Short mmCIF file of C-alpha atoms and ligand atoms in Angstrom, two decimals:
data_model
loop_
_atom_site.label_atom_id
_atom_site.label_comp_id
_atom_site.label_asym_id
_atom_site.label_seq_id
_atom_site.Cartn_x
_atom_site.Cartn_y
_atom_site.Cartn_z
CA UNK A 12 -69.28 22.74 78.28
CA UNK A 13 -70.07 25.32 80.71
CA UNK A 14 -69.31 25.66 84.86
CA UNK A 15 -72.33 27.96 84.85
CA UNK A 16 -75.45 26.15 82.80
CA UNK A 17 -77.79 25.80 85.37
CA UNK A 18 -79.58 29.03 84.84
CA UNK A 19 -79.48 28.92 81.34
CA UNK A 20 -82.37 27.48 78.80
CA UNK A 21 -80.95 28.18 75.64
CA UNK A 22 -77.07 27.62 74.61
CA UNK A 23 -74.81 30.61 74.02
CA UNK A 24 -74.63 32.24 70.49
CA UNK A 25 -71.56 30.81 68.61
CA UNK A 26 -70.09 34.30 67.85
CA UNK A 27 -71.12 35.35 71.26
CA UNK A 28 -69.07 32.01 73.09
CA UNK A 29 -66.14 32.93 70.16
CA UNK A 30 -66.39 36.50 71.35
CA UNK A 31 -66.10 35.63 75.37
CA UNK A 32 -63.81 32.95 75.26
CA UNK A 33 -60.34 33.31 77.19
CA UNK A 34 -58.46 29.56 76.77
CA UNK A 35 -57.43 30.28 72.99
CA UNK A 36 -54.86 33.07 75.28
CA UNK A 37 -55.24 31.99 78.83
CA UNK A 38 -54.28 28.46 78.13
CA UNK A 39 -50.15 29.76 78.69
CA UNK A 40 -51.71 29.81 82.81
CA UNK A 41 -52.16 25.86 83.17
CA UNK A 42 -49.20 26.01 84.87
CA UNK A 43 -50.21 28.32 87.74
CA UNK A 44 -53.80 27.39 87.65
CA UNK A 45 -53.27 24.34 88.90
CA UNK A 46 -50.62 25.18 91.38
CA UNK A 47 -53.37 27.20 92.99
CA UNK A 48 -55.54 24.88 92.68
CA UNK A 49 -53.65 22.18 94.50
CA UNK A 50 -52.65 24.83 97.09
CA UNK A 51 -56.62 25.83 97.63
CA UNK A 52 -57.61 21.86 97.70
CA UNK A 53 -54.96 20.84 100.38
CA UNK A 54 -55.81 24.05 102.48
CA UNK A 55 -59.46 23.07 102.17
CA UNK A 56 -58.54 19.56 103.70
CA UNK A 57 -56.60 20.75 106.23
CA UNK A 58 -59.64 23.03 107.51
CA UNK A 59 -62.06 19.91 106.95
CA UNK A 60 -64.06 21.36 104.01
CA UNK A 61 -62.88 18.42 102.51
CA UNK A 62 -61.88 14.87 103.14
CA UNK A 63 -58.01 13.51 102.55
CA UNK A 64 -59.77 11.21 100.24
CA UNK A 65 -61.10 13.78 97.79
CA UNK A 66 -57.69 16.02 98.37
CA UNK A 67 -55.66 13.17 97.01
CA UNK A 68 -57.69 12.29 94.39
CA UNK A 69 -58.35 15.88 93.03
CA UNK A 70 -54.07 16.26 93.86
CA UNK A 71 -53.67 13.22 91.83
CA UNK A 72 -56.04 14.01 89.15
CA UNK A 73 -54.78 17.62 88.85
CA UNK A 74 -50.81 16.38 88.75
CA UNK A 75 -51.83 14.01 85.64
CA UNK A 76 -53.47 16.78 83.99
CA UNK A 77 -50.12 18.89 84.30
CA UNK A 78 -47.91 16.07 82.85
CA UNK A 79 -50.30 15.20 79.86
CA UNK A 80 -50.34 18.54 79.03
CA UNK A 81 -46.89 18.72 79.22
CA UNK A 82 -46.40 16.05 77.27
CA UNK A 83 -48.43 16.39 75.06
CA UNK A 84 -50.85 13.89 75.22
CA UNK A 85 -53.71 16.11 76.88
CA UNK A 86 -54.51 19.41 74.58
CA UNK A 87 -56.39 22.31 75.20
CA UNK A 88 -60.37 21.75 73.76
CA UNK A 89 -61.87 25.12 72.65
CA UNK A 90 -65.22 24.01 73.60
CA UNK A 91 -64.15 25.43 76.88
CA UNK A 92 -64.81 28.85 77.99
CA UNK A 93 -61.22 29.22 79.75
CA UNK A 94 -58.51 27.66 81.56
CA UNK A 95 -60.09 27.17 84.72
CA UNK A 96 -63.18 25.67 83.12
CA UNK A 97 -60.93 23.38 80.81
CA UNK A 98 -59.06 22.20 84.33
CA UNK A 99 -62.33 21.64 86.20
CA UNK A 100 -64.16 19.74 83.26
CA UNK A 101 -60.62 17.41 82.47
CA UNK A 102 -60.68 16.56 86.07
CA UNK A 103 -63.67 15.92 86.85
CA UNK A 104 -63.79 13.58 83.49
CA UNK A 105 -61.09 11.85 85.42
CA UNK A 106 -61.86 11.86 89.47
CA UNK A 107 -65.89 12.18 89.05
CA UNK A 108 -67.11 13.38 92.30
CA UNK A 109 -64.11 14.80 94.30
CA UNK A 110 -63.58 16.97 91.02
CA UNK A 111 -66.91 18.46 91.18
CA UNK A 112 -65.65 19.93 94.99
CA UNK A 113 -62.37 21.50 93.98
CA UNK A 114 -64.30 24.94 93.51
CA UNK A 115 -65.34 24.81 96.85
CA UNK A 116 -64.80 28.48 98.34
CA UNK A 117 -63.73 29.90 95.23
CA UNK A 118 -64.54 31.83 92.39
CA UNK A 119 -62.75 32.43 88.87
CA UNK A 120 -62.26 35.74 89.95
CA UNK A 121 -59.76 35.07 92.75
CA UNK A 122 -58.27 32.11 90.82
CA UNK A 123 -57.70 34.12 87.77
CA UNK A 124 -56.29 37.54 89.96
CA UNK A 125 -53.79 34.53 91.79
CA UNK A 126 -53.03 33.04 88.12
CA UNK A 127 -51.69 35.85 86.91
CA UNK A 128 -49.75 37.29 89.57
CA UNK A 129 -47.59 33.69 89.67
CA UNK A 130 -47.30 34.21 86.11
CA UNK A 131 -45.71 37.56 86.45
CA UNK A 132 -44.24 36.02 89.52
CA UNK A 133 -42.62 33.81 87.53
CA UNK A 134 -41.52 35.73 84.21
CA UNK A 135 -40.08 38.76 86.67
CA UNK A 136 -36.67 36.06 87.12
CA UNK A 137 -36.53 35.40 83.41
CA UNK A 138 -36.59 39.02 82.68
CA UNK A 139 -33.86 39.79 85.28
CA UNK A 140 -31.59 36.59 84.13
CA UNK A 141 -31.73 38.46 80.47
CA UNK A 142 -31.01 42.22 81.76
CA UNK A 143 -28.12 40.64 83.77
CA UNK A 144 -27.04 38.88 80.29
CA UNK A 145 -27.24 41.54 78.67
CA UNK A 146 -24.67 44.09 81.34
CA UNK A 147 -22.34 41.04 81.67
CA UNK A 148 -21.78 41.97 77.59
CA UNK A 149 -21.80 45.57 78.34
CA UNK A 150 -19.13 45.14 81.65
CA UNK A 151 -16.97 42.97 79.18
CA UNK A 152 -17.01 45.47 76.98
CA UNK A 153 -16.40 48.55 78.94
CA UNK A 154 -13.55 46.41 80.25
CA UNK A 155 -11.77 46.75 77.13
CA UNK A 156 -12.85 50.08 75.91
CA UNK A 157 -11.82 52.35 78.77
CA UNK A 158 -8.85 53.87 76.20
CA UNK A 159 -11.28 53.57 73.08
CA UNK A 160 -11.55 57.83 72.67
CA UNK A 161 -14.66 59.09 70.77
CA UNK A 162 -16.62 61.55 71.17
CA UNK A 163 -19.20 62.70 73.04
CA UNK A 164 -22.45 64.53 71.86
CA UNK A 165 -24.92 67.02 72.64
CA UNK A 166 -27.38 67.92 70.51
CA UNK A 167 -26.01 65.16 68.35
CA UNK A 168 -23.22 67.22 67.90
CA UNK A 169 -19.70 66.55 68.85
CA UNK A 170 -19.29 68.33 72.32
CA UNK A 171 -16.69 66.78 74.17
CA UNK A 172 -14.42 63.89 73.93
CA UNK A 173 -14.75 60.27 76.33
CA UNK A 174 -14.41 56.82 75.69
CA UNK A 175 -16.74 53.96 74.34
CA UNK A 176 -16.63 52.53 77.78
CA UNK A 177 -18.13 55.41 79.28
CA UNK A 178 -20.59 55.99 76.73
CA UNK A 179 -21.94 51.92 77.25
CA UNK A 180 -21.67 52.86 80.88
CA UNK A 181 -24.60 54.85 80.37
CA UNK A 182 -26.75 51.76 79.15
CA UNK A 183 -24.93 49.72 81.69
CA UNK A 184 -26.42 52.07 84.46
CA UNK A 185 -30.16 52.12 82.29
CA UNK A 186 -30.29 48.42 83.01
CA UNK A 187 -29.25 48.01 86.06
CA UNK A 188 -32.45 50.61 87.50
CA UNK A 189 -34.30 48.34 84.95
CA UNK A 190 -33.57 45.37 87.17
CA UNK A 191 -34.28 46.99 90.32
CA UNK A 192 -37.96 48.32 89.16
CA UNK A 193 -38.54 44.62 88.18
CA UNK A 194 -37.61 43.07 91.47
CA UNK A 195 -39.89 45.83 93.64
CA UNK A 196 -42.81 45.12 91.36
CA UNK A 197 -42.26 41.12 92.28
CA UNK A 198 -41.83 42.17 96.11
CA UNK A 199 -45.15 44.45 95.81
CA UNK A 200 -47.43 41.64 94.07
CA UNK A 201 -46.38 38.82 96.04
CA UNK A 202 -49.82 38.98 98.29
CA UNK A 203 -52.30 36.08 97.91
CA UNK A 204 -55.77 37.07 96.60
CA UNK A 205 -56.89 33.06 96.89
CA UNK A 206 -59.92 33.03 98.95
CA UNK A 207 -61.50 36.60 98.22
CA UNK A 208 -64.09 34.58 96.13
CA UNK A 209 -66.12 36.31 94.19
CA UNK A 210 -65.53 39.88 95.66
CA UNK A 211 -66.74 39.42 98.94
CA UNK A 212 -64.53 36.61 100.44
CA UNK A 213 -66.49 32.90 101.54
CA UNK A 214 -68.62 31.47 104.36
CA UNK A 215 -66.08 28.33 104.21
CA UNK A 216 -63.22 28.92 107.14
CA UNK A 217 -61.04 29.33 104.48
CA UNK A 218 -56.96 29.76 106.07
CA UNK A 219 -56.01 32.47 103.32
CA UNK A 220 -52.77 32.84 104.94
CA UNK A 221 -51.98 28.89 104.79
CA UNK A 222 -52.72 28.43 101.14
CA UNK A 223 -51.01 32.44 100.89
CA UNK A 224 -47.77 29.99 102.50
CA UNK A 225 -47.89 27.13 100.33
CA UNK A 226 -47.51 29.13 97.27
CA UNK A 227 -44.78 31.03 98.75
CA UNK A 228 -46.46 34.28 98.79
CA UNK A 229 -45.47 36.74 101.49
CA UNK A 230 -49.10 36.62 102.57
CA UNK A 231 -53.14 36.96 102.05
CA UNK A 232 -54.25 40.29 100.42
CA UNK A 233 -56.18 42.46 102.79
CA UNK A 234 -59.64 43.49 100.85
CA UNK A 235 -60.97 40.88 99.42
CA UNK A 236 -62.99 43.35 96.95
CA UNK A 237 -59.41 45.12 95.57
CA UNK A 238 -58.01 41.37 95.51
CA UNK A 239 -59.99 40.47 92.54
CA UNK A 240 -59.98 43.88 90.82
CA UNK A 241 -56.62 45.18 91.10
CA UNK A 242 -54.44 44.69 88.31
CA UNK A 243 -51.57 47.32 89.25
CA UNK A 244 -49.15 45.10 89.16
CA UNK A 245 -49.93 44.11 85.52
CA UNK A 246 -49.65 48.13 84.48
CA UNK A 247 -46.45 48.43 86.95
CA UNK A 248 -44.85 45.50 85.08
CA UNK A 249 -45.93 47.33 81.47
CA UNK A 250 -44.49 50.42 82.78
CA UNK A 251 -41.06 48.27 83.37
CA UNK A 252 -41.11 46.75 80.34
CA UNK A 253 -41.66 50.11 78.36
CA UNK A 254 -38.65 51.85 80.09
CA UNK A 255 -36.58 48.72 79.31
CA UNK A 256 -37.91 48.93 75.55
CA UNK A 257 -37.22 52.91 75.53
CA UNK A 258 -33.62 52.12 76.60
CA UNK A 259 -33.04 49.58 74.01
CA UNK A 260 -34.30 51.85 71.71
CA UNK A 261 -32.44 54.46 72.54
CA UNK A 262 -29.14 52.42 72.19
CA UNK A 263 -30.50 50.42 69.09
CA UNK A 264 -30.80 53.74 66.91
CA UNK A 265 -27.07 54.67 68.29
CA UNK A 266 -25.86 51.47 66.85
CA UNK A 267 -27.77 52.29 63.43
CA UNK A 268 -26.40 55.75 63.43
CA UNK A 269 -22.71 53.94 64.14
CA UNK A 270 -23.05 51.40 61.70
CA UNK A 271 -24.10 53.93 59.08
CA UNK A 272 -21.59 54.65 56.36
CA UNK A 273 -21.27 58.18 57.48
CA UNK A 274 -20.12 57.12 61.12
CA UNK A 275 -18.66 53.64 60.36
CA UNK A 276 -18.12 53.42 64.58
CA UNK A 277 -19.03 49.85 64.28
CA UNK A 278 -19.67 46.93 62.41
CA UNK A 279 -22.76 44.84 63.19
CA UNK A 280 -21.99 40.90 62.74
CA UNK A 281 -23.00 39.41 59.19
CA UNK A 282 -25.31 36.77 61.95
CA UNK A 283 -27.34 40.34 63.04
CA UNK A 284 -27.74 41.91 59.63
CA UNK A 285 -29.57 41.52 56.26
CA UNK A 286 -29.15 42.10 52.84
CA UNK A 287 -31.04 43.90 50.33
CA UNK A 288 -32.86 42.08 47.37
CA UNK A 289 -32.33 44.91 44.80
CA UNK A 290 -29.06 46.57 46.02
CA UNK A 291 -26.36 44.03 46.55
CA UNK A 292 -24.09 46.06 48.69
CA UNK A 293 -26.48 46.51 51.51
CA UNK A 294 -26.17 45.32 54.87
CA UNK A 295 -28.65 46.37 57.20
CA UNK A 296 -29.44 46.86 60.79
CA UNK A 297 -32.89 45.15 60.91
CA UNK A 298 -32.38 43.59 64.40
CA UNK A 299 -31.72 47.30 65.99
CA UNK A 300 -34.82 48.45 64.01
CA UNK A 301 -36.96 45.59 64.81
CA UNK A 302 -36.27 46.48 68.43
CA UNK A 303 -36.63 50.50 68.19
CA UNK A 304 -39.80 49.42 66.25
CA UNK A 305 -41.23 47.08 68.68
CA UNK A 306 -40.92 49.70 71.24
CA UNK A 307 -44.20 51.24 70.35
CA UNK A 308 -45.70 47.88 70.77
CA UNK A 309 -44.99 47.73 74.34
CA UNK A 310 -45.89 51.19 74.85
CA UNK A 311 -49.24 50.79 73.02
CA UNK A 312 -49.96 47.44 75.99
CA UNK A 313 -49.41 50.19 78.41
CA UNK A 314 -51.91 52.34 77.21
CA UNK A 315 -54.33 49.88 76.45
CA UNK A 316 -54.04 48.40 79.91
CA UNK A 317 -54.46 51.65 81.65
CA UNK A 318 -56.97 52.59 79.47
CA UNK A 319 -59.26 49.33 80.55
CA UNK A 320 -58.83 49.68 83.88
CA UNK A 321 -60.02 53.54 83.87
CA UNK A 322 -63.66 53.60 84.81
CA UNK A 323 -63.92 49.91 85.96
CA UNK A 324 -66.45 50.35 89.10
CA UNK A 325 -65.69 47.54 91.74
CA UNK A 326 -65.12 44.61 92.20
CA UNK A 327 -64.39 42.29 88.29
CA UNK A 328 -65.62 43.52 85.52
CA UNK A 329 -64.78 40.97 82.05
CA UNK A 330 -63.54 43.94 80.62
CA UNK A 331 -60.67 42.69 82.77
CA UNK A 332 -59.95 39.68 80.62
CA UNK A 333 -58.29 41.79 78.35
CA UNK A 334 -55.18 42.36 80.66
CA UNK A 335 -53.98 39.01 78.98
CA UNK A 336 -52.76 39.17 75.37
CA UNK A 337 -50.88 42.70 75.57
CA UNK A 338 -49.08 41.63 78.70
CA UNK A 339 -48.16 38.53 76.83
CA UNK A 340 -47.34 40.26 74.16
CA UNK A 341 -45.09 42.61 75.87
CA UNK A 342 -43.22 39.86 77.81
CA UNK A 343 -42.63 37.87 74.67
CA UNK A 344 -41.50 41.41 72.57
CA UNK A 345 -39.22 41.98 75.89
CA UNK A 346 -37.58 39.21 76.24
CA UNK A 347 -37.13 38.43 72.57
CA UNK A 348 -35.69 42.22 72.17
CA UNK A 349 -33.29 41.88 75.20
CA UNK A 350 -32.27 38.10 73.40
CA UNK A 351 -31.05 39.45 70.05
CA UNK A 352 -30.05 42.91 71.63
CA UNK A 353 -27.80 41.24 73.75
CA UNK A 354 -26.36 38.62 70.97
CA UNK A 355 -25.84 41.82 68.50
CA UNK A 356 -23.98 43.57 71.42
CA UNK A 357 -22.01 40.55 71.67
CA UNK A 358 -20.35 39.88 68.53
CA UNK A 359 -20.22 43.94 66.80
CA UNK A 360 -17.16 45.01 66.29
CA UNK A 361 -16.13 48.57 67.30
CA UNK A 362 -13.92 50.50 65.14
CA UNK A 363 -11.46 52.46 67.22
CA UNK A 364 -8.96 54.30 64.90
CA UNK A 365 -12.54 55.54 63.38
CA UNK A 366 -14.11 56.57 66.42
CA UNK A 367 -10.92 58.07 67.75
CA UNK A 368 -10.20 59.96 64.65
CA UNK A 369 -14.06 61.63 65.02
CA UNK A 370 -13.56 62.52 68.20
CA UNK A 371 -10.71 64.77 66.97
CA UNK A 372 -12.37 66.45 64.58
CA UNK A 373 -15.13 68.41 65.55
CA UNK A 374 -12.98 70.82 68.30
CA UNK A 375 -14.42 68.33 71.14
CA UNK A 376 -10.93 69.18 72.81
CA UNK A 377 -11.96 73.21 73.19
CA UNK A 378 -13.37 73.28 76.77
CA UNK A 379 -9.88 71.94 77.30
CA UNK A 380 -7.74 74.36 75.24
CA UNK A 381 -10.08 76.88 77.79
CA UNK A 382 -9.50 75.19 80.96
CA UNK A 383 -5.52 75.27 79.65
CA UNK A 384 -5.73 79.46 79.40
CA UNK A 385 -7.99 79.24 83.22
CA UNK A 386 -5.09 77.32 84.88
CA UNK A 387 -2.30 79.88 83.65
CA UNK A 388 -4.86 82.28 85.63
CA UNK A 389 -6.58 83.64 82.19
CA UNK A 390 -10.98 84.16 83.68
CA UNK A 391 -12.75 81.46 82.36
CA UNK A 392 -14.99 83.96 79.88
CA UNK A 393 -11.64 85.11 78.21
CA UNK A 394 -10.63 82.09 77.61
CA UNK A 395 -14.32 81.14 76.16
CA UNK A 396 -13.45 84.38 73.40
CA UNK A 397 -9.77 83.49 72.82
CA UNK A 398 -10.61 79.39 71.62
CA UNK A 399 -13.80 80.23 70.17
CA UNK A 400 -11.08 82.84 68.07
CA UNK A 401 -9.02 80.13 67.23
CA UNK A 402 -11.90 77.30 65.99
CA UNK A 403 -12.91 80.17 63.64
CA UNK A 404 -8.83 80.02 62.71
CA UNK A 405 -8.90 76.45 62.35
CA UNK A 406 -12.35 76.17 60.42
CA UNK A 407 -10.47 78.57 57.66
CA UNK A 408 -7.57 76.28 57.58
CA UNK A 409 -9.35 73.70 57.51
CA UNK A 410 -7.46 71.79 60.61
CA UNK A 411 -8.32 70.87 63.92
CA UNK A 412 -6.97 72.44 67.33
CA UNK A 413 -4.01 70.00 67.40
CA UNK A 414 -2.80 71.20 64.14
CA UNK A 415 -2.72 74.53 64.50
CA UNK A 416 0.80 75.76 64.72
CA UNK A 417 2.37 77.24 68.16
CA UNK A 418 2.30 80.95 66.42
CA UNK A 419 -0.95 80.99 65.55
CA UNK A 420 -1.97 80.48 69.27
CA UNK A 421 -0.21 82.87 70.35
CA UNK A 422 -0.72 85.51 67.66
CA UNK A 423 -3.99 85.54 69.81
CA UNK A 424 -3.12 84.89 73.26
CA UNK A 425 0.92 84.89 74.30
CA UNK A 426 -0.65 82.59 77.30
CA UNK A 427 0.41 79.46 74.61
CA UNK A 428 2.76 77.47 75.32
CA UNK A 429 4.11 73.49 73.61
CA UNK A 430 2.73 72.12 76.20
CA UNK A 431 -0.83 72.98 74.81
CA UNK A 432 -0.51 69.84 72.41
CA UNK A 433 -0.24 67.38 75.30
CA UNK A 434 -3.13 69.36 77.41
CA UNK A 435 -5.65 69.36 74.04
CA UNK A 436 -4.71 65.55 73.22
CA UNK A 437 -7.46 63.01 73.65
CA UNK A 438 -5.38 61.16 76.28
CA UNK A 439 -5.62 63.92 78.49
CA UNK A 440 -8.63 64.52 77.83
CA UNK A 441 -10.05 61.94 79.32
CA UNK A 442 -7.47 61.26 81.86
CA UNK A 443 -8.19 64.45 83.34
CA UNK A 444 -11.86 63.97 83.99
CA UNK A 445 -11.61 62.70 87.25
CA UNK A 446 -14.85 63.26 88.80
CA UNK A 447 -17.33 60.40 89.97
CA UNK A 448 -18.83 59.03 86.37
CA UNK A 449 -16.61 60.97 84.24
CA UNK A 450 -14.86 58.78 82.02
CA UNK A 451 -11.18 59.56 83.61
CA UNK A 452 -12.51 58.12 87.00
CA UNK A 453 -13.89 54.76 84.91
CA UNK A 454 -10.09 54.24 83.47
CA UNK A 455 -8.83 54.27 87.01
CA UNK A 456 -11.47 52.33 87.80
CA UNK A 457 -10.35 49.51 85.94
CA UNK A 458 -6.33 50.15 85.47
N1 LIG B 504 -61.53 34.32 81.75
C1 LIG B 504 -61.85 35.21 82.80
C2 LIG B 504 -60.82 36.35 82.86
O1 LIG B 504 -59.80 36.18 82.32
C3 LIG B 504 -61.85 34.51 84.12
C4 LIG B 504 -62.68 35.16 85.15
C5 LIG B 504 -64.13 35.00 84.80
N2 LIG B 504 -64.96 35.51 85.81
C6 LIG B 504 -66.23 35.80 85.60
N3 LIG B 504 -66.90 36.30 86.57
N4 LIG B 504 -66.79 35.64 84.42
O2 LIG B 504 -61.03 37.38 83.40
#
């Protein structure tokens, strides 16, 4: 069952309707198709293009269509091409007459640009609710850890020493720009492209900016020819979701490194790991590498999506029906990552004697034992040559900077004092990096 037979003598090619078909994917837009379409009928009536009489009926015909779908009792038939024809057909089965007008002034190029914007429209919220979820965990737990010492690392070497709570403040801040990229990509798409028709708007007196209203869109987009062939806002929103995937990548192969025997930092929950079926010690991280994995999905929807659109000549093109399944896709991947991110965050358990006991090793206090030398008026370069002297002192002994007896310092700078121990101890430290975002200023922050 086609909207557009009338032309035709012969019936599509079966591989060729298989090939072109959209409802097997575009069936998740029921929802917002006939939202629009409600909104376009009761604008139409309003502007006399149609009775009250045929509004209510298609309104009524169109809100029974909704429930039976959600209920159940109505399912999608793939004899139809796509959602909009499926809608059309079902209510016309059930109206007759006043079904056959709700395409009045329209085209499936509008409806389908307006579809999809409410449906990013709507999954924008659902992605912000789980980013929000998923800093509440991180806030609790900087909360606690603002005196959990470990160290730092450049290079993926130990470099200096800070706390667990500044570390997750890191991913705390990651987020939070996450969120704000989401909500300015909802602000910028929220314009109406109901009512451009086909490309090159409608004869009807169509009132874009009343039907713009009822949907609770800011307003009516302006060209009526980039209305039904922009999809920026579907390659903005890909470009979100694969900075939010990079960052939980980027922290999901920190908690694998951490969880790894040679670290031992944390311990991921026995409900977010899995075993092994040949080695029956193993535990595994496969939630954290699910998630750095699934990264490259998200990335590879970006592409693809740019890639479509790259060459498209104006106005639609079906080349644009492929801007569904990878944006599906990455929502779903998304918000299932940030889901089982967030409950693995949750419930790990952070080993601090561990993690404390690293960040002593390693000579992540020497910038310190430096800065000790530059405050009893020693140049900062000096100071540089006389520690880097005594690491090589400690790597023979095979201890770290605390260890090192009082002589010893000063067999190679008579600068040393006792108090050195209390300057080079992980408490200080930290305490003594005071500056905005240093982890010092975060344990005042929440003392
Ligand atoms: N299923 C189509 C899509 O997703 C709907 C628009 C069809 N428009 C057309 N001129 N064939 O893009």
């Amino acid at each position: 069952m086609k909207l557009w037979g009338g032309r035709f003598t012969k019936q599509t090619d079966d591989l060729a309707f298989a090939f072109n078909e959209s409802l097997s994917f575009d069936q998740r837009l029921y929802h917002q198709d006939i939202q629009g379409s409600i909104a376009h009928v009761t604008m139409l009536a309003r502007q006399n293009i149609l009775t009250d009489s045929e509004r209510d009926q298609i309104i009524e015909g169109l809100t029974s269509i909704l429930n039976d779908l959600e209920n159940g009792s109505l399912e999608f038939d793939p004899q139809y091409e796509d959602i909009h024809s499926f809608v059309e057909a079902i209510l016309t089965e059930r109206v007759g007459d006043a079904g056959k007008k709700l395409h009045t002034g329209r085209s499936r190029n509008d409806q389908v640009a307006l579809d999809m914007r409410m449906y990013i429209r709507d999954e924008i919220p659902v992605l912000i609710d789980l980013l929000k979820k998923l800093r509440e965990v991180l806030s609790r737990l900087m909360k606690e850890h603002v005196e959990t010492y470990m160290p730092g690392f450049t290079h993926l070497q130990k470099a200096q020493p800070t706390t667990l709570a500044h570390h997750l403040g890191a991913y705390f801040e990651m987020f939070g720009r996450d969120i704000s990229r989401m909500e300015d990509t909802r602000e910028r798409l929220n314009e109406c492209p109901l009512g451009a028709g086909a490309l090159a708007g409608t004869t009807y007196p169509l009132d874009r900016e009343y039907t713009a209203s009822l949907l609770g869109f800011r307003c009516a987009t302006a060209n009526s020819m980039d209305s039904v062939s922009d999809r920026d806002y579907l390659i903005e929103l890909l470009s979100n979701l694969s900075l939010v995937m990079m960052h939980l990548s980027r922290f999901s192969e920190e908690v694998i490194l951490w969880n790894s025997n040679e670290y031992q930092f944390v311990e991921i929950d026995d409900g977010y790991s899995t075993g092994s079926s040949i080695m029956p010690q193993k535990k595994n991280p496969d939630i954290a590498e699910l998630v750095r994995g699934k990264t490259g999905r998200v990335y590879g929807h970006l592409i693809q999506m740019l890639t479509t659109m790259k060459g498209l000549p104006l106005a639609y093109n079906k080349d644009m029906q492929e801007d569904k399944e990878g944006v599906f896709d990455a929502i779903d991947t998304a918000e299932h990552c940030l889901t089982l991110f967030t409950g693995m965050l949750d419930t790990m358990k952070f080993n601090k004697p561990v993690m404390a006991k690293s960040a002593m090793n390693g000579f992540t206090n020497a910038t310190d034992a430096a800065d000790y030398l530059v405050m009893h008026g020693v140049p900062f370069r000096d100071a540089h040559g006389i520690i880097g002297q005594l690491v090589l002192t400690c790597i023979e002994k095979g201890c770290s900077l605390d260890e090192l007896p009082l002589d010893e310092y000063q067999a190679i700078c008579p600068t040393f004092q006792a108090d050195i121990y209390d300057a080079i101890s992980l408490k200080t430290c930290v305490e003594k990096r005071m500056t905005k975002g240093a982890p010092g200023a975060l344990l005042n922050q929440y003392k």
